[in-house]
Tab-separated table of C-alpha atoms in Angstrom:
chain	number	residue	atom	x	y	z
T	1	UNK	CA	49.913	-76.218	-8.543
T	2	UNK	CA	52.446	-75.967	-5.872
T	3	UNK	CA	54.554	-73.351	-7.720
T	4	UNK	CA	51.473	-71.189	-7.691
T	5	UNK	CA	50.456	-71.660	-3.891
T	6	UNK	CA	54.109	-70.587	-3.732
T	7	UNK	CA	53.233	-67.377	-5.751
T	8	UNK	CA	50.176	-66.148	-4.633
T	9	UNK	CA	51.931	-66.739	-1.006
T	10	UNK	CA	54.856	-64.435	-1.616
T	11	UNK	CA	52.567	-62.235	-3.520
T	12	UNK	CA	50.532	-61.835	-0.877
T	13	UNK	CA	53.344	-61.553	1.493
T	14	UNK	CA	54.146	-58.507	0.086
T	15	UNK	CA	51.472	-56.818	-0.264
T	16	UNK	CA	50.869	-56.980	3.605
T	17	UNK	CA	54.228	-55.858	4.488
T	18	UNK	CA	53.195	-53.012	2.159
T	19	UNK	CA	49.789	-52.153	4.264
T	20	UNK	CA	51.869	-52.500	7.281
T	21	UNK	CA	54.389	-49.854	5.930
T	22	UNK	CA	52.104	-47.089	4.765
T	23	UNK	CA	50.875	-44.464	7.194
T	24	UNK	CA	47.374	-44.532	8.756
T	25	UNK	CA	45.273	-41.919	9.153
T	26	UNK	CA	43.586	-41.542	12.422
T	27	UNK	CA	39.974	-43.797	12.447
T	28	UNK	CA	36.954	-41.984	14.005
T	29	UNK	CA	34.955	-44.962	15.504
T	30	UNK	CA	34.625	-43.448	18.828
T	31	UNK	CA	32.540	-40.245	18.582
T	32	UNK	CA	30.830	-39.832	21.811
T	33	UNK	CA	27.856	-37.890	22.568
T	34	UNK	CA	28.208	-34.139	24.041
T	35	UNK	CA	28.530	-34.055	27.782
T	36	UNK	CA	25.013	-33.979	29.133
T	37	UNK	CA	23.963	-31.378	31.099
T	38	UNK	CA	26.145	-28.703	29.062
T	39	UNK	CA	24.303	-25.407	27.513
T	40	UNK	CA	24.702	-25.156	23.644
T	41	UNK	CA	27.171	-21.932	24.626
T	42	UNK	CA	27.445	-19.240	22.575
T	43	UNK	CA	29.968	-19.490	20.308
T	44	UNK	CA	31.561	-16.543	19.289
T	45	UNK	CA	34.241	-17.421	17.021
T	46	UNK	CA	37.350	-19.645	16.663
T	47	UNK	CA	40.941	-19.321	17.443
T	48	UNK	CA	43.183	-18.279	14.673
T	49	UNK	CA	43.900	-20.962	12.226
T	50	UNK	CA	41.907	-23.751	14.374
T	51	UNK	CA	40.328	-24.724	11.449
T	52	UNK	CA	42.267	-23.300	8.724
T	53	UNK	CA	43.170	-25.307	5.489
T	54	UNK	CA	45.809	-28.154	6.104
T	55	UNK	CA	49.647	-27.261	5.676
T	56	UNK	CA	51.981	-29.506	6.215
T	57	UNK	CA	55.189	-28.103	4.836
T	58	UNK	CA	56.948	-29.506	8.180
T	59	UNK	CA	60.923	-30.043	7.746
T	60	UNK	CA	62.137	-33.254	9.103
T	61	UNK	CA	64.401	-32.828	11.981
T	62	UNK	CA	67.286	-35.464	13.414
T	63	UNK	CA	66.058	-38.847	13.849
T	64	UNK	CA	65.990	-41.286	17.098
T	65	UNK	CA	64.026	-43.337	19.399
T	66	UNK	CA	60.337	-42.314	20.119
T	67	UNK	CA	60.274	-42.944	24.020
T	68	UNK	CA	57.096	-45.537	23.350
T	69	UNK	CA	53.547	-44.353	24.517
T	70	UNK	CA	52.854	-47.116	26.893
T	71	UNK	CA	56.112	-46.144	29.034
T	72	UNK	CA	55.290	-42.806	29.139
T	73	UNK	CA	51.894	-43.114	30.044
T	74	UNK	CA	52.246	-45.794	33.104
T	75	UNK	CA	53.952	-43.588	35.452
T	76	UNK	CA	51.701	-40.654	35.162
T	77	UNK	CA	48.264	-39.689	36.583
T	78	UNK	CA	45.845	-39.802	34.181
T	79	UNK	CA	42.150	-38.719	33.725
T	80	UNK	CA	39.509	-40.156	31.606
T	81	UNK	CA	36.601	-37.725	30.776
T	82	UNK	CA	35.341	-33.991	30.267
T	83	UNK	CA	37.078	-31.176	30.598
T	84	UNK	CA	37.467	-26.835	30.236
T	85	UNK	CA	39.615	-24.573	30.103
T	86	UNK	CA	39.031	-20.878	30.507
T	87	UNK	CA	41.509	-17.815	30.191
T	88	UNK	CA	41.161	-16.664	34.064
T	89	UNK	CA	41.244	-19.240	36.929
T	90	UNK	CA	37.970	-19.533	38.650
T	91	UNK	CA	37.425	-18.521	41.762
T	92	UNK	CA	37.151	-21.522	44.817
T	93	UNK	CA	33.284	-20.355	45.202
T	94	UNK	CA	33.258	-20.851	41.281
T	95	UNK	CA	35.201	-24.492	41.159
T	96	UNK	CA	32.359	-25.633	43.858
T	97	UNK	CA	29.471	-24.623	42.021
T	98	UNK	CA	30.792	-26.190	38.584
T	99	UNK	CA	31.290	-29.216	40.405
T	100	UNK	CA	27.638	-29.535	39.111
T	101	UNK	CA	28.618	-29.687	35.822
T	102	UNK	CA	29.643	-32.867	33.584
T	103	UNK	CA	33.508	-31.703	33.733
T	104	UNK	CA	36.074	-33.034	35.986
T	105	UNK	CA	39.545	-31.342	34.835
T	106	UNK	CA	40.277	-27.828	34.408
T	107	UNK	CA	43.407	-26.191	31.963
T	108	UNK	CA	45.321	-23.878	34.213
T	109	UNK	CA	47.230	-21.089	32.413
T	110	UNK	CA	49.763	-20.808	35.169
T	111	UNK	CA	53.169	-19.848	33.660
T	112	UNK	CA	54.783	-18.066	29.935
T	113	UNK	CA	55.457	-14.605	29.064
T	114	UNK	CA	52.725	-15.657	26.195
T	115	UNK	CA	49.449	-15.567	28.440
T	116	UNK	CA	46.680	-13.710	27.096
T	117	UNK	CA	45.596	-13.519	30.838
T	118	UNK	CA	49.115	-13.157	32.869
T	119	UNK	CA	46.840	-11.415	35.592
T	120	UNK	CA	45.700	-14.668	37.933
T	121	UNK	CA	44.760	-13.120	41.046
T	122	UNK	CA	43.251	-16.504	42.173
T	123	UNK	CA	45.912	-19.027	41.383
T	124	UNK	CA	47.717	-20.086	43.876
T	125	UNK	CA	49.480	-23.226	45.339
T	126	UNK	CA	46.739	-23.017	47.986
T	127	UNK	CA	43.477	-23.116	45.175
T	128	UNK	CA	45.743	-25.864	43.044
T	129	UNK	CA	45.544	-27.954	46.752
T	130	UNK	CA	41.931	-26.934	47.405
T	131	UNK	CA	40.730	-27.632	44.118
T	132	UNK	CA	42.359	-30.995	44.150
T	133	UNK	CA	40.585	-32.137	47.292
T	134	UNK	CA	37.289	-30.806	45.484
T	135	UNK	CA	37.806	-34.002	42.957
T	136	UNK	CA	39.155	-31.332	40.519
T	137	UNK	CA	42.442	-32.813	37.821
T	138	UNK	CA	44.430	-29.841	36.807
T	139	UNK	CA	45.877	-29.695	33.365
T	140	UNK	CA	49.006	-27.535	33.718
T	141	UNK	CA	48.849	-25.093	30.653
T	142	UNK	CA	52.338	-22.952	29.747
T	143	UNK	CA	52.375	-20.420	27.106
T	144	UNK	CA	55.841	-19.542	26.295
T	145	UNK	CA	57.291	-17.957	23.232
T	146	UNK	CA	55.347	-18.083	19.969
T	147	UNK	CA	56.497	-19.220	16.222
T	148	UNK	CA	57.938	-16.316	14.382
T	149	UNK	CA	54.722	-16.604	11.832
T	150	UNK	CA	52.449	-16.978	14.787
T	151	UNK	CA	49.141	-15.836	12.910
T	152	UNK	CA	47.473	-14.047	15.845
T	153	UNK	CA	48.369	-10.289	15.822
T	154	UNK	CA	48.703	-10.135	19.759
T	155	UNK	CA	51.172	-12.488	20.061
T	156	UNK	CA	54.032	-11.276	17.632
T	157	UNK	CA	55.271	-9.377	20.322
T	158	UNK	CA	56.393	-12.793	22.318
T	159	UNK	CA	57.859	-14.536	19.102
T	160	UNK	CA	60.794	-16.950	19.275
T	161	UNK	CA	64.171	-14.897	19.027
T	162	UNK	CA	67.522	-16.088	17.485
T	163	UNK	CA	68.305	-18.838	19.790
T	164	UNK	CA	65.477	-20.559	19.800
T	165	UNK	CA	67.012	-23.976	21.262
T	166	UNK	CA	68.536	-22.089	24.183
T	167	UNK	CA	65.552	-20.296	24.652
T	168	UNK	CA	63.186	-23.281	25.159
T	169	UNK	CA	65.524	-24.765	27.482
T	170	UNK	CA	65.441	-21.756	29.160
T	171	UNK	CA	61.800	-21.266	29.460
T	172	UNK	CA	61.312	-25.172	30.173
T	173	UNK	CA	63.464	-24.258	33.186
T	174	UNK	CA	60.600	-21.486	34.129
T	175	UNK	CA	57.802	-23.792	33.213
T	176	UNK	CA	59.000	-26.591	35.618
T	177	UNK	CA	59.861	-23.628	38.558
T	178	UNK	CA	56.306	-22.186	38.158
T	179	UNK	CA	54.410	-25.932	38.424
T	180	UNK	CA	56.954	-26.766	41.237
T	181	UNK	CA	55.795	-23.294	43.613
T	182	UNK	CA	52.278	-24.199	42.850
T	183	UNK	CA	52.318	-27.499	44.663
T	184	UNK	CA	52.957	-29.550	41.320
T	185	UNK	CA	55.498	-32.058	41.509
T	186	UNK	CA	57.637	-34.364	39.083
T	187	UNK	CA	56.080	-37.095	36.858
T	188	UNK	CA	53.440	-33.862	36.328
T	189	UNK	CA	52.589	-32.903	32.825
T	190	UNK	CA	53.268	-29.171	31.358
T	191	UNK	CA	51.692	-28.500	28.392
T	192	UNK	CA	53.198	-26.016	25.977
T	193	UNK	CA	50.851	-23.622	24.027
T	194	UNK	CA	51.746	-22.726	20.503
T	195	UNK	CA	49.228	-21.511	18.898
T	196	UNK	CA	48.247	-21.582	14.808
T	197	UNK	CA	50.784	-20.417	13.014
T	198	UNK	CA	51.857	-20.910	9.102
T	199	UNK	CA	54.228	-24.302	9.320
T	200	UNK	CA	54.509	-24.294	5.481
T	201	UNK	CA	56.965	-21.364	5.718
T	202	UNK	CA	60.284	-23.364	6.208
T	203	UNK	CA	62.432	-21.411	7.743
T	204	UNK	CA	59.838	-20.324	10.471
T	205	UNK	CA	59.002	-24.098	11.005
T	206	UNK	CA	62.479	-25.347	11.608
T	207	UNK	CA	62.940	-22.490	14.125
T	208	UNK	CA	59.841	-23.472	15.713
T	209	UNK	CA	60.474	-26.918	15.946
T	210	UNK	CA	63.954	-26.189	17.558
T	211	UNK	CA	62.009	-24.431	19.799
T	212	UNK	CA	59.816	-27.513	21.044
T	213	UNK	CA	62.528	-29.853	21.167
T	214	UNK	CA	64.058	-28.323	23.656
T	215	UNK	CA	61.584	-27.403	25.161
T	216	UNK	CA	60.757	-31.074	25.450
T	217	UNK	CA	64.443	-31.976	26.438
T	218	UNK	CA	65.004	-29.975	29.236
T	219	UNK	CA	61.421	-30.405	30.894
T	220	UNK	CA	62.011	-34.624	31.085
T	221	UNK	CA	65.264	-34.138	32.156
T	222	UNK	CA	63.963	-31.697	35.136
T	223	UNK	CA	61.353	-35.051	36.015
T	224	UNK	CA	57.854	-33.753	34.275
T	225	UNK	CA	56.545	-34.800	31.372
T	226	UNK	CA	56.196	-32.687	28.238
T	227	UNK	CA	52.503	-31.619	26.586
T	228	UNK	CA	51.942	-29.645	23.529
T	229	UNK	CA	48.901	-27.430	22.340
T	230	UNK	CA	48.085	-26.469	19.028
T	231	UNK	CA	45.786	-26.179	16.385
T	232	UNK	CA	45.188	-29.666	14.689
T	233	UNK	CA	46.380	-27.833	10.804
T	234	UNK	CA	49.503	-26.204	12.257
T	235	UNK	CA	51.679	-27.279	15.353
T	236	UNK	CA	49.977	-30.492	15.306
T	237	UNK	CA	50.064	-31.152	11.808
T	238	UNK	CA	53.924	-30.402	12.104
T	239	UNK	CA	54.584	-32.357	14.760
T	240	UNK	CA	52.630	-35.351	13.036
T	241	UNK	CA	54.970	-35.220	10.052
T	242	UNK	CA	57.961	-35.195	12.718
T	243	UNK	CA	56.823	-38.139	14.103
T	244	UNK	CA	56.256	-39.962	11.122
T	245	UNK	CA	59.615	-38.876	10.191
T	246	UNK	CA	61.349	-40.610	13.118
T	247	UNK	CA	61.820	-37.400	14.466
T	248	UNK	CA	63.351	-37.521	18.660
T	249	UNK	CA	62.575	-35.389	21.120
T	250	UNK	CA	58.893	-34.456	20.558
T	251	UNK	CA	56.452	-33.706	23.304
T	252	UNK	CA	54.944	-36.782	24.857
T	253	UNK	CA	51.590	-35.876	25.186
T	254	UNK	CA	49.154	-33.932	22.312
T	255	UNK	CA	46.175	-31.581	23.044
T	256	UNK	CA	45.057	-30.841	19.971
T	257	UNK	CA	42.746	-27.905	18.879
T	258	UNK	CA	39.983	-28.799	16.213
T	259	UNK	CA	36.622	-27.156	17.120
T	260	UNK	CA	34.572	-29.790	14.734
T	261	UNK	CA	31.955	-30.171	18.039
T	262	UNK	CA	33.078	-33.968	17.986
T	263	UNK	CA	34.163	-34.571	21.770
T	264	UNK	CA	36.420	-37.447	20.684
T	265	UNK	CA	40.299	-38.109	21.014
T	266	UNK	CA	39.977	-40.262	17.685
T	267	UNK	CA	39.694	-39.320	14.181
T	268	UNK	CA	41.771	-36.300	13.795
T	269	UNK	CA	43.884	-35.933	9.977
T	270	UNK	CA	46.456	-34.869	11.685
T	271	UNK	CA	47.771	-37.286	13.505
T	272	UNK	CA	47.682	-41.522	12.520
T	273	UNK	CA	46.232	-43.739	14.919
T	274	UNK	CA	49.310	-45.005	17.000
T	275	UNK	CA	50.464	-41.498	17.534
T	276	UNK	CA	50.190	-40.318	20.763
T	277	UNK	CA	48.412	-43.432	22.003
T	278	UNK	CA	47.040	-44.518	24.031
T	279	UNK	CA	45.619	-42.215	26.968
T	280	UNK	CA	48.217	-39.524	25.553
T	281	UNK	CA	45.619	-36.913	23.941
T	282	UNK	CA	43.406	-34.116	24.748
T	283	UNK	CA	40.779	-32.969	22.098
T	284	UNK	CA	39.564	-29.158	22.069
T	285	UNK	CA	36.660	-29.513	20.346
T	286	UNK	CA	34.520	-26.248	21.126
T	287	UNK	CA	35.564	-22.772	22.123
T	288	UNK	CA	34.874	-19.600	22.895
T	289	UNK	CA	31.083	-20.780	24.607
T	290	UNK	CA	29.658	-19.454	27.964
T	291	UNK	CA	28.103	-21.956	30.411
T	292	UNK	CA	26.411	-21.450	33.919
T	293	UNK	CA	26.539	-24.175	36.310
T	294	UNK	CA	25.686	-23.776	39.858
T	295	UNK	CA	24.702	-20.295	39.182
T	296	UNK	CA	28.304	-19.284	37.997
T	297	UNK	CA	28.672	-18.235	34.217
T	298	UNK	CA	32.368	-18.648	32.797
T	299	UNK	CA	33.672	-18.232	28.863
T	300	UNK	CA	35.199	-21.748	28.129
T	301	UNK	CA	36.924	-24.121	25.750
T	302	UNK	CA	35.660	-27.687	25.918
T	303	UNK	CA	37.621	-30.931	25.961
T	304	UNK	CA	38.143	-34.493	25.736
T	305	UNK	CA	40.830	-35.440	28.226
T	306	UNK	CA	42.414	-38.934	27.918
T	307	UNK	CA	45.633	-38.006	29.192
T	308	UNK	CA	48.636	-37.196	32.177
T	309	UNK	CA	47.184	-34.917	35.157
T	310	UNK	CA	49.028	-32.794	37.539
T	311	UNK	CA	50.516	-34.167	40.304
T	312	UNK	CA	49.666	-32.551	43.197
T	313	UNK	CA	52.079	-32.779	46.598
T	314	UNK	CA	50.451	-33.863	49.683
């Protein structure tokens, strides 16, 4: 009898070191309602490859320590709740009127020769400060180079060149010089916008994840604190497998683009529960809807923000 406790105790020893081994998918216990208040929009169609079949086909990169989520998220600012982002920054007149609205944090495309709206007559370190004082979190939004199989047409003119690690140093350089003249200081986030592109082409997906890595490198060792954007089946996908790879030098904070109409930070494929967690995600989970509030109309994306804020200096 004692020989068989024995048994049935390593055998069931095992088998939980076995459960505790395997990867977890991402749960989805936490799916909140829509924010009240919010029109239905009109959605007009998706961003390339948001929703496009899953491909993981990422290439594992060099291993090393994953800075832990907890230490990266107790020295930042962080905001809990709704949030947009829209290609254009609002006017001030606009910001006070949508302060009627159920959102509290607004993506800023400030900086990257990438922008689909490099024309921001508005922004300024002066409506960053202003905007703050309104109540307003900012959610600093960089769109640098693309992948080399970036899958929107527009942007294959702004692909990754031939040095792509020197390049993403270089243009994490820009990114932090950009947040820094708009009034946002270190211990800010910058969030780097790749968007879909086809990670089960190798060669392309190595030279995009060289790319992010040092992109990631050189903006923590400049003080801020590195974000990434992409669609949940491409850039986040690949960066998932990185991570559970052991891969270093990933972004520390992941906005991830699945418009399933699900305003939650939980459940996504992509990613397994402990990635990224906690209060280290940002869910896009509508786009391309129109919304008046206060009388002001504006095309937006809609979010989940758990997640690092801008800093703003005093």
């Amino acid at each position: 009898m004692q020989r068989q406790k024995m048994f049935l105790s390593h055998l069931l020893g095992a088998a939980a070191l076995l459960l505790l081994a395997a990867p977890v998918a991402d749960a989805a216990p936490d799916v909140t309602a829509p924010p009240p208040g919010t029109q239905a929009g009109r959605a007009t169609g998706t961003r390339a490859g948001a929703q496009s079949g899953a491909r993981t086909g990422a290439r594992t990169g060099e291993r090393g320590a994953v800075t832990p989520a907890s230490a990266v998220a107790a020295d930042t600012d962080r905001f809990d709740g709704y949030g947009f982002d829209t290609c254009v920054t609002p006017s001030l007149d606009t910001m006070r009127a949508w302060k009627s609205s159920p959102y509290r944090s607004i993506g800023v495309y400030y900086g990257g020769r990438g922008r689909g709206c490099p024309n921001q007559p508005e922004l300024s370190k002066s409506w960053v400060s202003s905007v703050y004082g309104m109540g307003w979190k900012v959610l600093p939004v960089y769109v640098g180079s693309q992948s080399p199989c970036v899958a929107a047409e527009g942007k294959r003119k702004v692909t990754i060149g031939s040095d792509p690690a020197g390049q993403g140093a270089d243009e994490a350089h820009d990114a932090v010089e950009r947040a820094g003249a708009l009034g946002m200081v270190k211990g800010s986030p910058l969030y780097l916008d790749m968007e879909a592109y086809d990670q089960s082409d190798g060669d392309c997906a190595d030279t995009t994840l060289s790319y992010i890595r040092s992109w990631d490198r050189e903006v923590a060792r400049l003080g801020y604190v590195s974000g990434f954007y992409s669609s949940s089946d491409s850039g986040v996908a690949q960066l998932g497998a990185e991570r559970r790879a052991g891969t270093s030098d990933l972004p520390s904070v992941m906005w991830f683009a699945r418009w399933n109409g699900k305003p939650s930070v939980t459940g996504e494929s992509s990613l397994r529960s402990q990635d990224w967690s906690p209060h280290l995600r940002i869910h896009q989970y509508a786009g391309d809807v129109t919304e008046e509030h206060g009388g002001q109309e504006l095309n937006i994306d809609r979010n989940r923000v758990d997640a690092p804020v801008a800093r703003i200096a005093d």
